[in-house]
Amino acid sequence: GLAWIDKAAQTPQATPHEGDALDFELPFHDPRTCLDAIKFVLTQIPTTPANPTFALLAAGPLEDLLITHGHELIDKIDLLARRDPAFRLLLNGAWISQAAPLVLERLAKYRNAPW
């Protein structure tokens, strides 16, 4: 399910316990919904690497999405990175060296502040 979206909406300051706040299957099975969910969660939580939910969002769903389906969604992701500073910051927290070369190439200009 989308438990991590619900949790972010209800308790933006909550610290996830053992990853239970994030649906780690969503990036693999429904990439478009996953991207929409990431955008939504970013509107509900403090967008700083000090926030555990923000960090988990980068290292979990976003990272998996970019590695497994980044090539399909690269235009939307590029546009988001260009327009949304919070999403751009989130991108910098994802380890995506295994993503498709096209994805790495297109996102390189936004990934200049790793955390």
PDB file of C-alpha atoms in Angstrom:
ATOM      1  CA  GLY A   1       0.000   0.000   0.000  1.00  0.00           C
ATOM      2  CA  LEU A   2       0.850   3.630   0.236  1.00  0.00           C
ATOM      3  CA  ALA A   3       1.381   3.649   3.981  1.00  0.00           C
ATOM      4  CA  TRP A   4       4.352   6.003   3.744  1.00  0.00           C
ATOM      5  CA  ILE A   5       2.227   8.654   2.038  1.00  0.00           C
ATOM      6  CA  ASP A   6      -0.474   8.383   4.688  1.00  0.00           C
ATOM      7  CA  LYS A   7       2.090   8.522   7.455  1.00  0.00           C
ATOM      8  CA  ALA A   8       3.784  11.590   5.946  1.00  0.00           C
ATOM      9  CA  ALA A   9       0.434  13.333   5.629  1.00  0.00           C
ATOM     10  CA  GLN A  10      -0.594  12.574   9.207  1.00  0.00           C
ATOM     11  CA  THR A  11       2.687  12.922  11.069  1.00  0.00           C
ATOM     12  CA  PRO A  12       5.203  14.982   9.109  1.00  0.00           C
ATOM     13  CA  GLN A  13       7.672  15.050  11.994  1.00  0.00           C
ATOM     14  CA  ALA A  14       7.456  11.319  12.726  1.00  0.00           C
ATOM     15  CA  THR A  15      10.580   9.245  12.596  1.00  0.00           C
ATOM     16  CA  PRO A  16      10.018   6.060  10.617  1.00  0.00           C
ATOM     17  CA  HIS A  17      10.781   2.870  12.517  1.00  0.00           C
ATOM     18  CA  GLU A  18      12.556   0.084  10.653  1.00  0.00           C
ATOM     19  CA  GLY A  19      11.360   1.429   7.312  1.00  0.00           C
ATOM     20  CA  ASP A  20       7.685   0.800   8.057  1.00  0.00           C
ATOM     21  CA  ALA A  21       6.734   4.261   6.792  1.00  0.00           C
ATOM     22  CA  LEU A  22       7.877   3.620   3.235  1.00  0.00           C
ATOM     23  CA  ASP A  23       6.423   1.278   0.650  1.00  0.00           C
ATOM     24  CA  PHE A  24       9.582  -0.096  -0.872  1.00  0.00           C
ATOM     25  CA  GLU A  25       7.722  -2.048  -3.566  1.00  0.00           C
ATOM     26  CA  LEU A  26       6.028   0.955  -5.168  1.00  0.00           C
ATOM     27  CA  PRO A  27       9.040   2.157  -7.224  1.00  0.00           C
ATOM     28  CA  PHE A  28       9.304  -1.259  -8.873  1.00  0.00           C
ATOM     29  CA  HIS A  29       5.615  -1.914  -9.593  1.00  0.00           C
ATOM     30  CA  ASP A  30       4.065   1.501 -10.133  1.00  0.00           C
ATOM     31  CA  PRO A  31       6.737   4.065 -11.020  1.00  0.00           C
ATOM     32  CA  ARG A  32       4.360   6.863 -11.995  1.00  0.00           C
ATOM     33  CA  THR A  33       2.391   6.616  -8.773  1.00  0.00           C
ATOM     34  CA  CYS A  34       5.687   6.453  -6.910  1.00  0.00           C
ATOM     35  CA  LEU A  35       6.877   9.714  -8.456  1.00  0.00           C
ATOM     36  CA  ASP A  36       3.549  11.380  -7.653  1.00  0.00           C
ATOM     37  CA  ALA A  37       3.793  10.053  -4.104  1.00  0.00           C
ATOM     38  CA  ILE A  38       7.322  11.425  -3.692  1.00  0.00           C
ATOM     39  CA  LYS A  39       6.122  14.839  -4.906  1.00  0.00           C
ATOM     40  CA  PHE A  40       3.233  14.716  -2.439  1.00  0.00           C
ATOM     41  CA  VAL A  41       5.378  13.658   0.517  1.00  0.00           C
ATOM     42  CA  LEU A  42       7.762  16.543  -0.208  1.00  0.00           C
ATOM     43  CA  THR A  43       4.857  18.942   0.366  1.00  0.00           C
ATOM     44  CA  GLN A  44       4.103  17.332   3.742  1.00  0.00           C
ATOM     45  CA  ILE A  45       7.486  17.061   5.457  1.00  0.00           C
ATOM     46  CA  PRO A  46      10.445  19.297   6.319  1.00  0.00           C
ATOM     47  CA  THR A  47      12.691  19.032   3.266  1.00  0.00           C
ATOM     48  CA  THR A  48      16.059  18.790   4.915  1.00  0.00           C
ATOM     49  CA  PRO A  49      18.563  15.925   5.088  1.00  0.00           C
ATOM     50  CA  ALA A  50      18.305  16.170   8.894  1.00  0.00           C
ATOM     51  CA  ASN A  51      14.720  14.857   8.634  1.00  0.00           C
ATOM     52  CA  PRO A  52      14.840  11.022   8.741  1.00  0.00           C
ATOM     53  CA  THR A  53      11.770  10.727   6.489  1.00  0.00           C
ATOM     54  CA  PHE A  54      13.377  12.971   3.861  1.00  0.00           C
ATOM     55  CA  ALA A  55      16.582  10.905   4.030  1.00  0.00           C
ATOM     56  CA  LEU A  56      14.662   7.633   3.717  1.00  0.00           C
ATOM     57  CA  LEU A  57      12.688   9.021   0.777  1.00  0.00           C
ATOM     58  CA  ALA A  58      15.967   9.721  -1.055  1.00  0.00           C
ATOM     59  CA  ALA A  59      17.704   6.460  -0.145  1.00  0.00           C
ATOM     60  CA  GLY A  60      14.615   4.315  -0.643  1.00  0.00           C
ATOM     61  CA  PRO A  61      11.808   5.096  -3.101  1.00  0.00           C
ATOM     62  CA  LEU A  62      13.580   7.796  -5.138  1.00  0.00           C
ATOM     63  CA  GLU A  63      16.792   5.815  -5.456  1.00  0.00           C
ATOM     64  CA  ASP A  64      14.940   2.640  -6.490  1.00  0.00           C
ATOM     65  CA  LEU A  65      12.732   4.587  -8.893  1.00  0.00           C
ATOM     66  CA  LEU A  66      15.694   6.208 -10.641  1.00  0.00           C
ATOM     67  CA  ILE A  67      17.600   2.926 -10.923  1.00  0.00           C
ATOM     68  CA  THR A  68      14.699   0.768 -12.108  1.00  0.00           C
ATOM     69  CA  HIS A  69      12.491   3.167 -14.086  1.00  0.00           C
ATOM     70  CA  GLY A  70      14.457   6.401 -14.383  1.00  0.00           C
ATOM     71  CA  HIS A  71      14.808   6.030 -18.148  1.00  0.00           C
ATOM     72  CA  GLU A  72      11.015   5.951 -18.563  1.00  0.00           C
ATOM     73  CA  LEU A  73      10.388   8.977 -16.358  1.00  0.00           C
ATOM     74  CA  ILE A  74      13.483  11.038 -17.085  1.00  0.00           C
ATOM     75  CA  ASP A  75      11.615  13.916 -18.734  1.00  0.00           C
ATOM     76  CA  LYS A  76       9.276  14.327 -15.736  1.00  0.00           C
ATOM     77  CA  ILE A  77      12.153  13.918 -13.282  1.00  0.00           C
ATOM     78  CA  ASP A  78      14.306  16.442 -15.138  1.00  0.00           C
ATOM     79  CA  LEU A  79      11.460  18.971 -15.122  1.00  0.00           C
ATOM     80  CA  LEU A  80      10.817  18.413 -11.415  1.00  0.00           C
ATOM     81  CA  ALA A  81      14.505  18.839 -10.599  1.00  0.00           C
ATOM     82  CA  ARG A  82      14.616  22.064 -12.585  1.00  0.00           C
ATOM     83  CA  ARG A  83      11.507  23.566 -10.959  1.00  0.00           C
ATOM     84  CA  ASP A  84      11.507  22.228  -7.402  1.00  0.00           C
ATOM     85  CA  PRO A  85      14.424  22.966  -5.046  1.00  0.00           C
ATOM     86  CA  ALA A  86      13.201  20.359  -2.530  1.00  0.00           C
ATOM     87  CA  PHE A  87      13.167  17.641  -5.198  1.00  0.00           C
ATOM     88  CA  ARG A  88      16.610  18.754  -6.383  1.00  0.00           C
ATOM     89  CA  LEU A  89      17.916  18.437  -2.830  1.00  0.00           C
ATOM     90  CA  LEU A  90      16.280  15.016  -2.532  1.00  0.00           C
ATOM     91  CA  LEU A  91      18.044  13.917  -5.734  1.00  0.00           C
ATOM     92  CA  ASN A  92      21.362  14.747  -4.113  1.00  0.00           C
ATOM     93  CA  GLY A  93      20.669  12.211  -1.363  1.00  0.00           C
ATOM     94  CA  ALA A  94      20.038   9.285  -3.705  1.00  0.00           C
ATOM     95  CA  TRP A  95      22.865   6.934  -4.673  1.00  0.00           C
ATOM     96  CA  ILE A  96      22.132   6.287  -8.313  1.00  0.00           C
ATOM     97  CA  SER A  97      25.414   5.093  -9.794  1.00  0.00           C
ATOM     98  CA  GLN A  98      23.557   1.974 -11.007  1.00  0.00           C
ATOM     99  CA  ALA A  99      20.988   4.000 -12.961  1.00  0.00           C
ATOM    100  CA  ALA A 100      20.972   4.039 -16.745  1.00  0.00           C
ATOM    101  CA  PRO A 101      23.672   6.258 -18.318  1.00  0.00           C
ATOM    102  CA  LEU A 102      20.975   8.508 -19.815  1.00  0.00           C
ATOM    103  CA  VAL A 103      19.514   9.104 -16.341  1.00  0.00           C
ATOM    104  CA  LEU A 104      22.912   9.883 -14.847  1.00  0.00           C
ATOM    105  CA  GLU A 105      23.706  12.232 -17.712  1.00  0.00           C
ATOM    106  CA  ARG A 106      20.427  14.137 -17.515  1.00  0.00           C
ATOM    107  CA  LEU A 107      20.525  14.512 -13.727  1.00  0.00           C
ATOM    108  CA  ALA A 108      24.220  15.318 -13.326  1.00  0.00           C
ATOM    109  CA  LYS A 109      23.624  19.085 -13.448  1.00  0.00           C
ATOM    110  CA  TYR A 110      21.285  18.860 -10.437  1.00  0.00           C
ATOM    111  CA  ARG A 111      23.464  16.571  -8.343  1.00  0.00           C
ATOM    112  CA  ASN A 112      26.167  18.954  -7.229  1.00  0.00           C
ATOM    113  CA  ALA A 113      25.479  18.937  -3.473  1.00  0.00           C
ATOM    114  CA  PRO A 114      25.567  15.326  -2.246  1.00  0.00           C
ATOM    115  CA  TRP A 115      24.636  14.708   1.368  1.00  0.00           C
TER     116      TRP A 115
END
